[in-house]
């Protein structure tokens, strides 16, 4: 155990413990399932003196992010968390937080969007916000949720980045599932991610204007600078991950692959079901089905370099937990993958699978169905579909 | 002893070169707000005329730290700023003696309508923030559309007088009363201010800033293009509003309502209405209806104060 503390923690509590030890100054929160346990735990930490922070009991998610922006602009380290409708109520502010370059960290506990109302997990909320200029880190287990919340502050507050970061965990599957989580020493966390004094904050002694009117002469440059900051964040993420490894021994790449060396095809997934798909890939291997697996950890900025791996295959599959309405691929993630391949002139074809919408139970058989189907396509046993494959839906 | 005009500091913190219209009432209010804040305040500003006209990048009229985030959230942003300074002072990151007065500014749209929820949340939570609404009685930034603060009978582009709407703005009732909103939220200070009574205006802003907790100031803010008045009629129309009882300069503090500009003999409301193009279509009947509305409002305030501080109409 090398003297480390291992605690049984839910995904929500993993985030709360990280936030506590990061000495966050302001927490502005509004309850929404399945996120609520994060802000409840943080309220508890404040109530019993384990965390010295101001807790703003805002009256909506819109105000939660607004207050976070105000606090961040004043130089405070801030945190908020949300899910689903809460995130889309923040939607207006998501663009403003990134546009104003506020280093805010938010936990997004992924959940479907209304209507019909559904509190269970999929990636509709995450995907609906993937063009907002935020860095998006998708975790696959509770240890990652804990570790990457710590890394998120380090990344967010880097002066060359200064961007808001979303740390994503899957609703219920992670948020409410208890796993052993290795907790780090508070002082070590603080020396890894110390508070950075920002150059520009709202200070009566040094008046500045934030959020001015940008006319056509200027607006474009601001937006391009935001694009470039996100581009820089890709390398910065790798640097932060490397530093994290030197501090805590665990390492996180922007994407991770399993069984790529001898595989006939590759399946790309995102989030907590990585484990399910990994199990399916292993089981399929016993049948002689050689499928590799890739999990995307950094959704934004998108890891374009995956094209190098993907273009070695004739077919790759993408299993997405959200429906990209009105598009041929039906999948946000598949569209991103297609773009990466297309830019590089690759002829690799992408098969789009949709699964687990609105918390539809994902069984090992469902994952196995995808893995087997993808392999058969790659072996030309089956015709590749031209439409998304909706796995587990009743027609 | 009440403040006199030469007690208002000469030092400016709201600089010229902004793009507000000539004669804009809000400009006068912002200038004095900035003066009162001096080097000890932060402003969170909602989207609106003042926001777009004073921060045309790369220029800014503000000599006090200023932030604009969105339309409906000036109060929420201010809550975040206030909370941040509270904790940063407690942790010794910011000097605990440093004076930081947080102010949220919004127009009537950003207050009566879209920003009402955030305002209520901020007042209810008890943040040490002054919220100032400059009320020009319509959405002037987008070009004179009706807001929740538009008075009965006023022409706007979304309440044009016509066959079905003879008087334009159609609802015959007094708009949302921010005094009652303040009372309902049990806040320590509420005041109304008017650019024609500048010492009263300045004194109330200073006083509000000295009180801990959530404060609400409602400012009468004439809009020359929206109200169809001459550029040099801003002060005249502001004064007429008070002299006719359309606007009452008052203060609510520790449960007591006090009128700061008593009007022993009121002028008929017609004098206020007739110098504004937005009321030009009104007939005798409509003017009488408005007079009745104002009479009722005056009576309510007199009752709250406990004596007749605003007198009867004298023709």
XYZ file of C-alpha atoms in Angstrom:
710
model
C 0.000 0.000 0.000
C 3.115 2.223 0.171
C 1.496 4.317 2.890
C -1.289 5.623 0.634
C -4.843 5.869 1.772
C -7.404 3.850 -0.151
C -11.041 4.753 0.469
C -14.219 3.265 -0.941
C -15.697 6.255 -2.757
C -18.479 6.974 -5.199
C -17.553 8.979 -8.288
C -19.329 11.997 -6.865
C -17.451 11.797 -3.588
C -14.151 11.257 -5.402
C -14.631 14.651 -7.055
C -15.653 16.260 -3.769
C -12.544 14.959 -1.990
C -10.316 16.330 -4.736
C -12.028 19.720 -4.607
C -11.665 19.825 -0.830
C -7.939 19.165 -0.936
C -7.404 21.648 -3.767
C -8.454 24.386 -1.340
C -11.138 25.755 -3.650
C -12.303 29.258 -2.608
C -15.813 29.548 -4.018
C -18.364 26.840 -4.781
C -21.562 27.910 -6.469
C -24.040 25.170 -6.888
C -27.552 24.154 -7.710
C -28.763 20.608 -7.133
C -29.501 18.241 -9.989
C -29.505 14.465 -10.164
C -27.090 12.659 -10.462
C -24.630 15.423 -9.585
C -26.104 16.477 -6.247
C -23.956 14.281 -4.015
C -20.866 16.265 -5.051
C -22.152 19.587 -3.788
C -23.781 17.959 -0.771
C -20.441 16.489 0.260
C -18.711 19.823 -0.299
C -21.349 21.570 1.818
C -20.620 19.021 4.519
C -16.876 19.693 4.284
C -17.511 23.419 4.679
C -20.032 22.908 7.491
C -17.604 20.841 9.557
C -14.565 22.990 8.854
C -12.672 20.658 6.526
C -12.795 23.176 3.697
C -12.637 26.958 3.933
C -14.722 28.142 0.997
C -17.688 30.377 0.282
C -20.689 28.303 -0.746
C -23.168 30.229 -2.901
C -26.595 28.593 -2.830
C -27.621 30.002 -6.202
C -31.179 29.899 -7.454
C -30.384 28.222 -10.800
C -27.591 26.698 -12.822
C -27.572 29.837 -14.919
C -26.622 31.779 -11.824
C -24.277 28.995 -10.661
C -21.996 29.538 -13.618
C -22.547 33.312 -13.574
C -21.395 33.491 -9.955
C -18.475 31.208 -10.767
C -17.425 33.607 -13.530
C -17.695 36.583 -11.169
C -15.660 34.802 -8.491
C -13.063 33.585 -10.959
C -12.709 37.094 -12.404
C -11.983 38.249 -8.855
C -9.072 35.819 -8.565
C -10.723 33.011 -6.626
C -10.341 29.289 -7.355
C -13.876 28.144 -8.121
C -15.847 24.977 -8.594
C -19.289 24.031 -9.778
C -20.970 20.829 -10.886
C -24.006 19.976 -12.941
C -25.803 17.504 -15.183
C -28.204 17.481 -18.105
C -30.792 20.290 -17.993
C -28.508 22.136 -15.608
C -25.750 22.177 -18.175
C -28.048 23.342 -20.929
C -29.434 26.058 -18.668
C -25.786 27.149 -18.339
C -25.326 26.923 -22.086
C -25.187 30.683 -22.652
C -22.568 31.049 -19.944
C -20.447 28.146 -21.177
C -19.433 30.239 -24.180
C -18.886 33.296 -21.997
C -16.705 31.451 -19.463
C -14.392 30.265 -22.228
C -14.622 33.544 -24.162
C -13.574 35.479 -21.064
C -10.865 32.837 -20.490
C -11.940 32.014 -16.947
C -10.114 29.105 -15.290
C -13.202 27.404 -13.879
C -13.450 23.694 -13.157
C -16.812 22.003 -13.398
C -17.765 18.400 -12.845
C -20.270 17.244 -15.426
C -22.060 14.125 -14.294
C -23.319 13.036 -17.688
C -27.040 12.497 -18.100
C -29.575 12.492 -20.914
C -31.563 15.541 -21.983
C -35.330 16.090 -21.924
C -37.769 15.292 -23.496
C -39.005 12.914 -22.300
C -37.481 13.684 -18.953
C -34.947 11.052 -18.006
C -32.432 11.253 -15.196
C -30.245 8.353 -16.337
C -26.923 8.297 -18.041
C -25.906 8.992 -21.590
C -23.689 11.633 -23.204
C -26.330 13.962 -24.648
C -25.414 16.830 -22.320
C -21.685 16.392 -22.817
C -21.961 16.275 -26.586
C -24.341 19.239 -26.693
C -21.582 21.300 -25.078
C -18.559 20.112 -27.014
C -18.330 23.248 -29.125
C -18.349 25.735 -26.265
C -14.598 26.293 -25.995
C -14.199 24.264 -22.798
C -11.552 21.648 -22.264
C -13.411 18.360 -21.757
C -11.816 15.492 -19.884
C -13.850 12.291 -19.825
C -13.047 9.903 -17.004
C -13.666 6.166 -17.039
C -13.539 5.310 -13.320
C -13.579 6.974 -9.921
C -9.808 7.070 -9.521
C -9.654 9.008 -12.772
C -12.444 11.307 -11.615
C -10.372 12.083 -8.516
C -7.024 12.400 -10.278
C -8.240 14.341 -13.273
C -10.143 16.850 -11.122
C -6.784 17.643 -9.543
C -5.078 17.775 -12.937
C -7.914 19.926 -14.320
C -7.074 22.818 -11.976
C -3.429 22.654 -12.930
C -4.333 22.738 -16.621
C -7.083 25.333 -16.335
C -4.977 27.825 -14.383
C -1.877 27.657 -16.584
C -1.373 31.259 -17.783
C -0.854 30.084 -21.376
C -4.155 28.198 -21.293
C -6.565 29.974 -18.919
C -9.599 28.013 -20.036
C -12.519 26.428 -18.225
C -12.389 22.660 -17.840
C -15.187 20.128 -17.625
C -14.351 16.894 -15.830
C -16.906 14.372 -16.989
C -18.115 11.290 -15.154
C -20.974 9.044 -16.148
C -24.162 9.497 -14.155
C -24.932 6.639 -11.731
C -22.524 4.239 -13.471
C -19.705 6.245 -11.915
C -21.358 8.904 -9.808
C -23.161 6.445 -7.546
C -20.894 3.416 -7.792
C -18.390 2.873 -5.031
C -14.864 1.913 -6.010
C -11.584 1.913 -4.114
C -9.894 5.275 -4.692
C -6.315 6.024 -3.741
C -6.311 9.406 -2.004
C -3.277 11.638 -2.057
C -1.793 13.796 0.635
C -3.336 17.256 0.827
C -0.020 19.111 0.904
C 1.265 17.129 -2.033
C -1.866 17.995 -4.028
C -1.413 21.656 -3.198
C 2.214 21.651 -4.203
C 1.251 19.936 -7.482
C -1.522 22.440 -8.187
C -0.645 25.615 -6.290
C -2.847 28.657 -6.677
C -1.493 30.885 -9.395
C -1.800 34.631 -8.918
C -3.442 35.818 -12.107
C -2.234 38.857 -13.971
C -5.667 40.386 -14.523
C -8.427 40.291 -11.934
C -11.141 42.668 -10.777
C -9.274 44.872 -8.319
C -10.399 48.366 -7.254
C -6.780 49.498 -7.205
C -6.096 48.345 -10.765
C -9.290 48.926 -12.711
C -9.777 46.863 -15.861
C -12.783 46.244 -18.093
C -13.760 42.617 -18.672
C -16.365 41.559 -21.204
C -16.300 44.627 -23.447
C -18.195 44.993 -26.703
C -16.141 43.433 -29.506
C -17.103 44.816 -32.885
C -16.311 43.152 -36.247
C -12.883 44.766 -36.075
C -11.997 42.734 -32.978
C -14.383 39.858 -32.231
C -12.821 37.532 -34.819
C -9.354 37.782 -33.239
C -10.751 36.949 -29.798
C -12.425 33.824 -31.134
C -9.319 32.704 -33.024
C -7.244 33.210 -29.887
C -9.698 30.975 -28.054
C -9.308 28.345 -30.768
C -5.543 28.546 -30.465
C -5.641 28.320 -26.670
C -7.601 25.075 -27.011
C -5.047 23.820 -29.500
C -2.279 24.597 -26.993
C -4.242 22.766 -24.324
C -3.543 19.462 -26.093
C 0.181 19.634 -25.446
C -0.415 21.213 -22.059
C -2.589 18.258 -21.042
C 0.273 15.890 -21.840
C 2.657 18.047 -19.802
C 0.297 18.174 -16.852
C -0.216 14.410 -17.076
C 3.529 13.873 -17.088
C 3.938 16.067 -14.031
C 1.033 14.252 -12.382
C 2.885 10.975 -12.963
C 6.023 12.351 -11.336
C 3.995 13.400 -8.289
C 1.524 10.580 -7.885
C 2.704 7.753 -10.127
C -0.451 7.449 -12.222
C -0.402 8.477 -15.871
C -3.189 9.647 -18.156
C -2.894 9.957 -21.907
C -5.321 11.992 -24.040
C -6.532 8.622 -25.345
C -5.683 5.070 -24.448
C -5.542 1.905 -26.528
C -5.907 -1.776 -25.732
C -4.976 -4.709 -27.995
C -4.051 -2.562 -30.990
C -0.930 -4.438 -32.042
C -2.609 -7.541 -33.453
C -6.150 -6.353 -34.077
C -8.135 -6.448 -37.333
C -10.224 -3.441 -36.390
C -10.613 -0.930 -33.607
C -13.563 0.263 -31.551
C -13.558 3.771 -30.073
C -15.501 4.461 -26.888
C -15.861 7.158 -24.270
C -16.430 7.128 -20.527
C -17.417 4.581 -17.916
C -18.408 1.850 -20.373
C -14.780 1.488 -21.376
C -14.641 -1.319 -18.817
C -17.656 -3.096 -20.328
C -16.213 -2.868 -23.822
C -12.811 -4.007 -22.640
C -14.455 -7.060 -21.145
C -16.290 -7.690 -24.413
C -13.082 -7.315 -26.411
C -11.349 -9.825 -24.146
C -14.244 -12.284 -24.383
C -14.334 -11.949 -28.163
C -10.648 -12.717 -28.348
C -11.427 -16.161 -26.989
C -13.566 -16.618 -30.108
C -10.655 -15.543 -32.295
C -12.157 -12.107 -32.890
C -9.304 -9.639 -32.844
C -10.734 -6.216 -32.037
C -8.735 -3.444 -30.426
C -10.181 -0.764 -28.163
C -9.518 2.948 -27.854
C -10.956 5.199 -25.183
C -10.913 8.946 -25.688
C -10.049 10.768 -22.495
C -9.579 14.277 -23.850
C -12.673 14.996 -25.920
C -11.851 18.700 -26.373
C -9.356 19.540 -27.716
C -9.954 16.454 -29.832
C -6.944 14.113 -30.094
C -6.484 14.432 -33.836
C -3.316 12.334 -33.732
C -5.449 9.193 -33.328
C -5.665 9.211 -37.134
C -2.186 7.660 -37.179
C -3.497 4.587 -35.416
C -6.878 4.526 -37.116
C -5.660 4.789 -40.694
C -3.968 1.422 -40.352
C -7.411 -0.212 -40.441
C -9.937 -0.508 -43.267
C -12.775 -0.119 -40.790
C -13.032 1.347 -37.315
C -16.079 1.500 -35.099
C -17.303 4.250 -32.811
C -19.731 3.517 -30.004
C -21.407 6.746 -28.923
C -23.814 7.331 -26.062
C -25.553 10.316 -27.666
C -27.479 10.863 -30.879
C -26.269 13.626 -33.178
C -29.676 14.571 -34.502
C -30.090 15.178 -38.194
C -26.624 14.039 -39.247
C -25.699 11.059 -41.448
C -23.446 9.462 -38.831
C -25.904 10.034 -35.998
C -22.907 10.280 -33.691
C -20.873 13.230 -32.489
C -17.858 11.092 -31.777
C -18.020 9.317 -35.133
C -18.199 12.675 -36.893
C -15.072 13.833 -35.039
C -13.265 10.628 -35.951
C -14.354 10.926 -39.602
C -13.085 14.500 -39.725
C -9.693 13.490 -38.372
C -9.380 10.704 -40.929
C -10.639 12.823 -43.792
C -8.207 15.674 -43.122
C -5.355 13.189 -43.362
C -6.744 11.712 -46.571
C -7.289 8.330 -44.964
C -9.686 5.873 -46.602
C -10.549 4.184 -43.310
C -14.295 3.824 -42.974
C -16.087 4.573 -39.739
C -19.013 2.496 -38.480
C -21.235 4.335 -36.070
C -22.906 2.515 -33.174
C -25.298 4.176 -30.752
C -25.947 2.530 -27.405
C -27.250 3.077 -23.875
C -29.428 6.110 -24.649
C -31.300 7.453 -21.613
C -29.709 4.875 -19.347
C -30.871 1.894 -21.418
C -29.073 -0.983 -19.697
C -25.861 -1.905 -21.457
C -25.243 -5.609 -21.064
C -22.073 -7.410 -21.914
C -24.022 -9.001 -24.799
C -24.699 -5.532 -26.254
C -21.003 -4.702 -26.162
C -20.227 -8.131 -27.600
C -22.755 -7.563 -30.392
C -20.943 -4.353 -31.386
C -17.514 -5.972 -31.193
C -18.563 -8.997 -33.250
C -20.475 -6.893 -35.790
C -17.530 -4.575 -36.293
C -15.156 -7.494 -36.729
C -17.402 -9.178 -39.302
C -17.530 -5.926 -41.275
C -13.764 -5.614 -41.126
C -13.464 -9.179 -42.435
C -15.954 -8.400 -45.268
C -18.297 -11.056 -43.871
C -20.950 -8.427 -43.454
C -21.820 -5.303 -45.467
C -20.927 -2.051 -43.671
C -24.076 -0.140 -42.713
C -24.524 3.352 -44.107
C -26.599 4.489 -41.177
C -25.898 4.458 -37.464
C -26.567 1.118 -35.796
C -28.896 1.650 -32.831
C -27.900 -1.113 -30.457
C -30.496 -2.288 -27.944
C -33.421 -0.269 -29.283
C -36.878 -1.838 -29.776
C -38.094 -1.132 -33.303
C -26.512 67.933 7.237
C -27.534 66.986 3.711
C -24.967 66.820 0.977
C -24.462 69.946 -1.164
C -23.466 70.088 -4.798
C -19.871 71.043 -3.943
C -19.577 68.001 -1.700
C -19.639 65.765 -4.777
C -16.006 65.050 -5.704
C -14.632 66.517 -8.916
C -12.573 63.436 -9.653
C -14.109 61.458 -12.540
C -14.195 57.655 -12.850
C -16.663 57.527 -15.747
C -14.833 59.074 -18.642
C -16.108 61.033 -21.611
C -15.863 59.544 -25.082
C -18.562 56.968 -24.469
C -21.254 56.447 -27.081
C -24.349 57.176 -25.000
C -26.913 59.451 -26.681
C -26.785 63.179 -25.930
C -28.932 63.833 -22.884
C -28.940 60.228 -21.709
C -30.193 59.970 -18.139
C -28.206 56.791 -17.487
C -24.940 58.618 -18.241
C -25.584 61.013 -15.358
C -26.405 58.122 -13.042
C -23.333 56.091 -14.032
C -21.046 59.088 -13.658
C -22.160 59.645 -10.080
C -22.141 55.956 -9.241
C -18.522 55.751 -10.420
C -17.644 58.858 -8.420
C -19.187 57.358 -5.294
C -17.230 54.146 -5.792
C -13.939 55.873 -6.497
C -11.095 53.463 -6.023
C -13.011 51.076 -3.784
C -15.581 49.335 -5.947
C -16.273 46.745 -8.628
C -19.192 46.896 -11.062
C -20.946 43.869 -12.544
C -22.946 45.098 -15.504
C -25.844 43.531 -17.344
C -26.246 43.734 -21.104
C -27.916 46.981 -22.107
C -27.441 50.468 -23.541
C -24.860 51.502 -20.999
C -22.862 48.297 -21.394
C -22.543 48.503 -25.167
C -21.997 52.259 -25.245
C -19.265 52.465 -22.634
C -16.996 49.513 -23.433
C -16.465 49.628 -27.172
C -13.259 47.592 -27.378
C -10.441 48.606 -27.153
C -11.891 51.636 -25.346
C -13.604 51.807 -21.981
C -15.229 54.630 -20.062
C -14.778 52.925 -16.729
C -12.201 54.008 -14.217
C -13.508 51.390 -11.819
C -13.091 47.633 -12.383
C -15.989 46.510 -14.487
C -17.288 43.214 -15.851
C -20.054 42.299 -18.246
C -21.076 38.659 -18.531
C -24.634 38.438 -19.867
C -28.065 40.063 -19.790
C -29.879 38.317 -16.956
C -27.128 37.678 -14.441
C -25.588 40.928 -13.168
C -26.791 40.015 -9.664
C -25.380 36.475 -9.842
C -22.014 37.673 -11.141
C -21.921 40.267 -8.353
C -22.717 37.489 -5.852
C -19.646 35.615 -7.087
C -17.422 38.682 -6.831
C -18.630 39.422 -3.308
C -18.153 35.807 -2.198
C -14.683 35.699 -3.740
C -13.491 38.794 -1.886
C -15.005 37.527 1.348
C -13.079 34.261 1.250
C -9.869 35.724 -0.215
C -9.784 38.229 2.643
C -10.474 35.505 5.181
C -7.622 33.418 3.793
C -5.250 36.380 3.786
C -4.807 36.276 -0.005
C -6.309 39.775 -0.181
C -5.649 42.359 2.542
C -8.556 42.010 4.963
C -8.717 45.805 5.414
C -9.171 46.408 1.693
C -12.478 48.082 0.945
C -14.330 46.445 -1.936
C -17.866 47.591 -2.649
C -19.583 45.351 -5.165
C -22.273 46.870 -7.383
C -24.556 45.233 -9.931
C -26.024 47.493 -12.606
C -28.831 46.616 -14.990
C -31.553 48.318 -16.962
C -35.258 47.716 -16.474
C -35.251 44.742 -18.864
C -32.354 43.161 -16.991
C -34.135 43.762 -13.687
C -37.932 43.638 -13.982
C -37.913 40.883 -16.593
C -35.034 38.608 -17.558
C -32.825 39.370 -14.548
C -35.554 39.200 -11.900
C -34.723 35.673 -10.750
C -31.016 36.403 -10.289
C -31.885 39.653 -8.470
C -34.245 37.835 -6.115
C -31.638 35.143 -5.440
C -28.991 37.711 -4.624
C -31.286 39.693 -2.300
C -32.502 36.543 -0.563
C -29.000 35.179 0.058
C -27.976 38.450 1.641
C -24.892 39.290 -0.407
C -23.214 42.583 0.455
C -23.988 44.044 -2.958
C -25.646 47.225 -4.182
C -27.982 46.555 -7.109
C -28.752 49.641 -9.185
C -31.399 49.578 -11.885
C -31.447 52.414 -14.391
C -35.040 52.412 -15.515
C -35.740 53.937 -18.911
C -39.043 52.087 -19.062
C -38.427 49.979 -22.183
C -35.808 47.918 -24.013
C -33.881 50.886 -25.362
C -30.754 48.974 -26.381
C -32.672 46.991 -28.976
C -34.740 49.989 -30.018
C -37.655 50.794 -27.724
C -39.592 47.589 -27.088
C -41.963 47.208 -24.155
C -40.512 45.910 -20.881
C -42.109 44.942 -17.583
C -41.484 48.512 -16.499
C -43.170 50.308 -19.402
C -45.963 52.522 -18.029
C -49.551 52.428 -19.223
C -50.111 54.469 -22.345
C -46.498 54.606 -23.489
C -45.776 54.047 -27.139
C -43.079 51.486 -27.890
C -42.313 49.563 -31.078
C -44.001 46.469 -29.653
C -46.930 48.400 -28.187
C -47.811 50.709 -31.050
C -51.137 52.513 -30.739
C -53.672 51.088 -33.204
C -57.286 50.103 -33.649
C -57.111 47.331 -31.023
C -54.594 49.052 -28.799
C -55.772 52.672 -28.710
C -53.193 53.624 -26.091
C -50.289 51.440 -27.135
C -49.116 49.867 -23.869
C -52.286 48.153 -22.816
C -52.124 47.043 -19.230
C -53.929 49.380 -16.892
C -52.049 48.740 -13.714
C -49.010 50.026 -11.921
C -45.864 48.124 -12.881
C -43.977 45.784 -10.562
C -43.070 47.866 -7.534
C -39.439 47.401 -6.552
C -40.116 48.950 -3.136
C -42.394 46.017 -2.377
C -39.835 43.634 -3.890
C -37.246 45.057 -1.487
C -39.667 44.795 1.438
C -40.589 41.216 0.495
C -36.914 40.273 0.551
C -36.393 41.979 3.895
C -33.297 43.896 2.762
C -31.739 46.709 4.800
C -31.908 49.474 2.197
C -33.918 50.517 -0.813
C -34.037 53.932 -2.486
C -35.280 55.656 -5.593
C -33.145 58.289 -7.284
C -33.682 60.819 -10.035
C -31.075 62.755 -12.064
C -32.874 66.058 -11.459
C -32.095 65.734 -7.745
C -28.402 65.069 -7.987
C -27.370 65.621 -4.371
C -30.156 63.321 -3.216
C -29.005 60.795 -5.812
C -25.386 60.958 -4.759
C -26.167 60.847 -1.075
C -28.312 57.742 -1.469
C -25.638 55.902 -3.441
C -23.049 56.772 -0.776
C -25.407 55.711 1.981
C -26.242 52.429 0.241
C -22.551 51.677 -0.151
C -22.003 52.226 3.562
C -24.686 49.714 4.573
C -23.792 46.023 4.823
C -26.028 43.533 3.037
C -28.091 43.640 -0.142
C -29.206 47.093 -1.265
C -31.486 48.034 -4.124
C -31.580 51.429 -5.842
C -34.161 52.230 -8.501
C -33.055 55.095 -10.746
C -35.319 57.147 -12.977
C -33.468 57.246 -16.274
C -34.901 59.269 -19.176
C -34.128 58.051 -22.678
C -34.174 60.829 -25.263
C -34.875 58.721 -28.390
C -37.194 56.281 -26.592
C -39.243 58.885 -24.832
C -39.216 61.185 -27.832
C -37.847 64.141 -25.888
C -35.310 66.804 -26.776
C -31.702 66.204 -25.802
C -31.877 69.080 -23.312
C -35.157 67.964 -21.724
C -33.704 65.147 -19.610
C -33.593 67.134 -16.391
C -36.862 68.903 -17.109
C -38.733 65.632 -17.620
C -37.031 64.114 -14.556
C -38.089 67.039 -12.390
C -41.628 66.958 -13.790
C -41.853 63.274 -12.921
C -41.263 64.164 -9.279
C -43.419 67.297 -9.338
C -46.362 65.348 -10.760
C -45.947 62.356 -8.445
C -45.194 59.968 -11.321
C -41.879 59.357 -9.586
C -41.385 59.634 -5.826
C -37.905 60.024 -4.385
C -37.937 57.821 -1.341
C -35.919 55.648 0.927
C -36.747 52.443 2.785
C -34.513 51.690 5.708
C -35.022 49.452 8.741
C -38.684 49.002 7.901
C -39.368 52.735 7.593
C -40.343 54.461 4.346
C -39.279 58.102 4.041
C -39.922 60.465 1.144
C -36.763 62.474 0.483
C -38.321 64.945 -1.951
C -41.700 65.975 -0.515
C -44.111 67.544 -3.004
C -46.738 69.554 -1.091
C -48.597 70.547 -4.258
C -48.503 68.239 -7.246
C -48.640 69.360 -10.856
C -51.131 67.580 -13.123
C -49.637 64.508 -14.757
C -50.468 65.967 -18.180
C -47.478 68.310 -17.913
C -45.164 65.327 -17.600
C -46.851 63.391 -20.385
C -47.142 66.155 -22.930
C -43.460 66.927 -23.309
C -42.832 63.312 -24.331
C -43.557 62.042 -27.816
C -44.249 58.553 -26.512
C -47.490 59.807 -24.908
C -48.543 62.151 -27.707
C -51.303 59.810 -28.944
C -53.143 59.833 -25.619
C -56.608 61.356 -25.414
C -58.245 63.063 -22.456
C -59.656 59.766 -21.175
C -56.235 58.097 -21.126
C -54.636 61.057 -19.391
C -57.359 60.925 -16.745
C -56.727 57.206 -16.295
C -53.022 57.877 -15.769
C -53.804 60.720 -13.358
C -55.943 58.273 -11.387
C -53.096 55.722 -11.382
C -50.682 58.311 -10.050
C -53.182 59.461 -7.408
C -53.516 55.884 -6.200
C -49.757 55.419 -6.104
C -49.279 58.681 -4.172
C -51.945 57.629 -1.712
C -50.205 54.296 -1.172
C -46.873 55.950 -0.465
C -48.480 58.519 1.861
C -50.080 55.663 3.734
C -46.719 53.858 4.024
C -45.041 57.022 5.315
C -47.930 57.698 7.686
C -48.677 61.267 6.607
C -49.313 63.314 3.501
C -45.821 63.984 2.089
C -47.064 64.174 -1.473
C -49.914 66.651 -1.689
C -52.938 66.968 -3.955
C -52.901 68.041 -7.587
C -53.079 71.780 -8.013
C -54.151 73.091 -11.371
